[in-house]
Amino acid sequence: MKEIIAGLQDLDRVLDHLDQHRKEHQIVLLRGDLASGKTTLVQRFCARHHALQATSPTFTLAHHYPGGEFEIYHYDFYRKDVQELLLMGVLDHLQYVGVHFVEWGTETLKKILIQAGFEVLIITLERRDRLCCYRFNNG
């Protein structure tokens, strides 16, 4: 486990660590309270890798950011049941090669993904005043 405490101005340290452990096809489960910085992290990651401007997929469930160095996908599974996602076919998209950021990735989802053979990285965000603690764990 790696822990980095950073403010918005120091987010490059978090992105550096993420890039050092990035795989060609990887799923990153983002966990944290509302407004903890999950979407901001994805936005900065996309900007760093010359992809389209990232926006929150809260109402669309999923966004795809092509045109960068590799494909980036961004999902918001807030209050979504894993069975519901399976029925909708959303989890089929996780098979596309690229980096997949999943906001609100649950423990149940993590277990399903690992059983299916996916590379899973978990980043837990915890707000601390103007700073945020980013905890990195491999699935």
Tab-separated table of C-alpha atoms in Angstrom:
chain	number	residue	atom	x	y	z
A	1	MET	CA	0.000	0.000	0.000
A	2	LYS	CA	1.212	3.486	-0.869
A	3	GLU	CA	-0.175	6.653	0.693
A	4	ILE	CA	0.308	10.146	-0.716
A	5	ILE	CA	-1.028	13.298	0.926
A	6	ALA	CA	-1.401	16.107	-1.580
A	7	GLY	CA	-3.337	19.229	-2.433
A	8	LEU	CA	-4.526	20.136	-5.911
A	9	GLN	CA	-1.214	21.859	-6.629
A	10	ASP	CA	0.640	18.626	-5.729
A	11	LEU	CA	-1.553	16.257	-7.720
A	12	ASP	CA	1.323	15.518	-10.107
A	13	ARG	CA	2.909	13.363	-7.376
A	14	VAL	CA	-0.242	11.244	-7.298
A	15	LEU	CA	-0.346	11.041	-11.092
A	16	ASP	CA	3.351	10.096	-11.210
A	17	HIS	CA	2.690	7.175	-8.883
A	18	LEU	CA	-0.349	6.138	-10.906
A	19	ASP	CA	1.666	6.248	-14.137
A	20	GLN	CA	4.483	4.186	-12.619
A	21	HIS	CA	2.004	1.392	-11.880
A	22	ARG	CA	-0.235	1.764	-14.927
A	23	LYS	CA	-0.822	-1.295	-17.085
A	24	GLU	CA	-1.918	-1.423	-20.725
A	25	HIS	CA	-5.331	-2.663	-19.604
A	26	GLN	CA	-6.220	-1.705	-16.071
A	27	ILE	CA	-9.221	-0.961	-13.933
A	28	VAL	CA	-8.847	1.693	-11.247
A	29	LEU	CA	-11.544	1.669	-8.589
A	30	LEU	CA	-11.912	5.121	-7.044
A	31	ARG	CA	-13.360	5.217	-3.563
A	32	GLY	CA	-14.122	8.202	-1.379
A	33	ASP	CA	-16.874	10.429	-0.081
A	34	LEU	CA	-18.860	12.783	-2.287
A	35	ALA	CA	-16.673	15.677	-3.462
A	36	SER	CA	-13.478	13.955	-2.329
A	37	GLY	CA	-11.767	14.565	-5.674
A	38	LYS	CA	-12.401	11.394	-7.689
A	39	THR	CA	-13.487	13.200	-10.858
A	40	THR	CA	-10.743	15.808	-10.431
A	41	LEU	CA	-8.157	13.025	-10.376
A	42	VAL	CA	-9.542	11.608	-13.633
A	43	GLN	CA	-9.627	15.089	-15.205
A	44	ARG	CA	-5.972	15.694	-14.379
A	45	PHE	CA	-5.002	12.198	-15.586
A	46	CYS	CA	-6.764	12.834	-18.918
A	47	ALA	CA	-5.111	16.247	-19.314
A	48	ARG	CA	-1.695	14.753	-18.592
A	49	HIS	CA	-2.211	12.128	-21.294
A	50	HIS	CA	-3.680	14.482	-23.912
A	51	ALA	CA	-7.162	12.990	-23.861
A	52	LEU	CA	-10.426	14.880	-24.127
A	53	GLN	CA	-11.517	17.023	-21.182
A	54	ALA	CA	-13.036	14.682	-18.625
A	55	THR	CA	-16.404	15.419	-17.074
A	56	SER	CA	-18.355	13.586	-14.416
A	57	PRO	CA	-20.317	10.626	-15.814
A	58	THR	CA	-22.881	10.884	-13.003
A	59	PHE	CA	-25.909	11.065	-15.294
A	60	THR	CA	-24.539	9.107	-18.258
A	61	LEU	CA	-22.899	6.298	-16.257
A	62	ALA	CA	-19.874	6.127	-18.580
A	63	HIS	CA	-17.578	8.351	-20.647
A	64	HIS	CA	-14.887	7.435	-23.141
A	65	TYR	CA	-11.946	9.785	-23.696
A	66	PRO	CA	-10.175	8.868	-26.957
A	67	GLY	CA	-7.403	10.706	-28.708
A	68	GLY	CA	-4.787	10.505	-26.025
A	69	GLU	CA	-1.811	8.209	-25.670
A	70	PHE	CA	-4.219	5.357	-24.896
A	71	GLU	CA	-7.929	4.898	-24.342
A	72	ILE	CA	-9.368	6.193	-21.082
A	73	TYR	CA	-12.789	5.211	-19.767
A	74	HIS	CA	-14.596	6.789	-16.824
A	75	TYR	CA	-17.595	5.340	-14.992
A	76	ASP	CA	-19.766	6.495	-12.111
A	77	PHE	CA	-21.437	3.583	-10.323
A	78	TYR	CA	-22.860	5.639	-7.450
A	79	ARG	CA	-25.798	3.736	-5.955
A	80	LYS	CA	-25.617	1.118	-8.710
A	81	ASP	CA	-25.961	-2.529	-7.815
A	82	VAL	CA	-23.458	-4.874	-9.468
A	83	GLN	CA	-26.288	-7.108	-10.709
A	84	GLU	CA	-27.939	-4.080	-12.320
A	85	LEU	CA	-24.666	-3.203	-14.052
A	86	LEU	CA	-24.287	-6.777	-15.311
A	87	LEU	CA	-27.816	-6.762	-16.729
A	88	MET	CA	-27.210	-3.411	-18.446
A	89	GLY	CA	-24.028	-4.769	-20.043
A	90	VAL	CA	-21.955	-1.948	-18.606
A	91	LEU	CA	-19.327	-4.314	-17.260
A	92	ASP	CA	-18.741	-5.635	-20.799
A	93	HIS	CA	-17.098	-2.286	-21.578
A	94	LEU	CA	-14.392	-3.044	-19.044
A	95	GLN	CA	-12.977	-5.555	-21.531
A	96	TYR	CA	-11.834	-2.752	-23.850
A	97	VAL	CA	-8.079	-2.217	-23.647
A	98	GLY	CA	-7.230	0.979	-21.806
A	99	VAL	CA	-7.374	2.539	-18.378
A	100	HIS	CA	-10.808	2.347	-16.765
A	101	PHE	CA	-11.588	4.646	-13.837
A	102	VAL	CA	-14.607	3.457	-11.847
A	103	GLU	CA	-15.977	5.874	-9.276
A	104	TRP	CA	-17.763	4.105	-6.418
A	105	GLY	CA	-16.245	0.711	-7.208
A	106	THR	CA	-17.512	-1.623	-4.488
A	107	GLU	CA	-15.849	-4.597	-2.844
A	108	THR	CA	-18.291	-6.901	-4.663
A	109	LEU	CA	-17.304	-5.389	-7.999
A	110	LYS	CA	-13.625	-5.775	-7.132
A	111	LYS	CA	-14.076	-9.481	-6.406
A	112	ILE	CA	-15.953	-10.061	-9.671
A	113	LEU	CA	-13.282	-8.233	-11.670
A	114	ILE	CA	-10.404	-10.126	-10.079
A	115	GLN	CA	-12.183	-13.449	-10.643
A	116	ALA	CA	-12.600	-12.445	-14.296
A	117	GLY	CA	-8.834	-11.852	-14.550
A	118	PHE	CA	-8.733	-8.050	-14.631
A	119	GLU	CA	-5.857	-5.973	-13.239
A	120	VAL	CA	-7.407	-3.895	-10.450
A	121	LEU	CA	-5.922	-0.928	-8.626
A	122	ILE	CA	-7.851	0.707	-5.798
A	123	ILE	CA	-7.363	4.364	-4.929
A	124	THR	CA	-9.132	5.526	-1.793
A	125	LEU	CA	-9.445	9.292	-1.377
A	126	GLU	CA	-9.887	10.824	2.048
A	127	ARG	CA	-10.268	14.595	2.467
A	128	ARG	CA	-8.164	16.277	5.138
A	129	ASP	CA	-9.023	19.982	5.115
A	130	ARG	CA	-7.444	21.344	1.908
A	131	LEU	CA	-5.424	18.198	1.366
A	132	CYS	CA	-6.405	14.723	0.291
A	133	CYS	CA	-4.931	11.382	1.280
A	134	TYR	CA	-4.638	9.010	-1.697
A	135	ARG	CA	-4.221	5.351	-0.717
A	136	PHE	CA	-3.125	2.965	-3.465
A	137	ASN	CA	-3.832	-0.765	-3.101
A	138	ASN	CA	-3.595	-3.566	-5.625
A	139	GLY	CA	-6.824	-5.560	-5.800
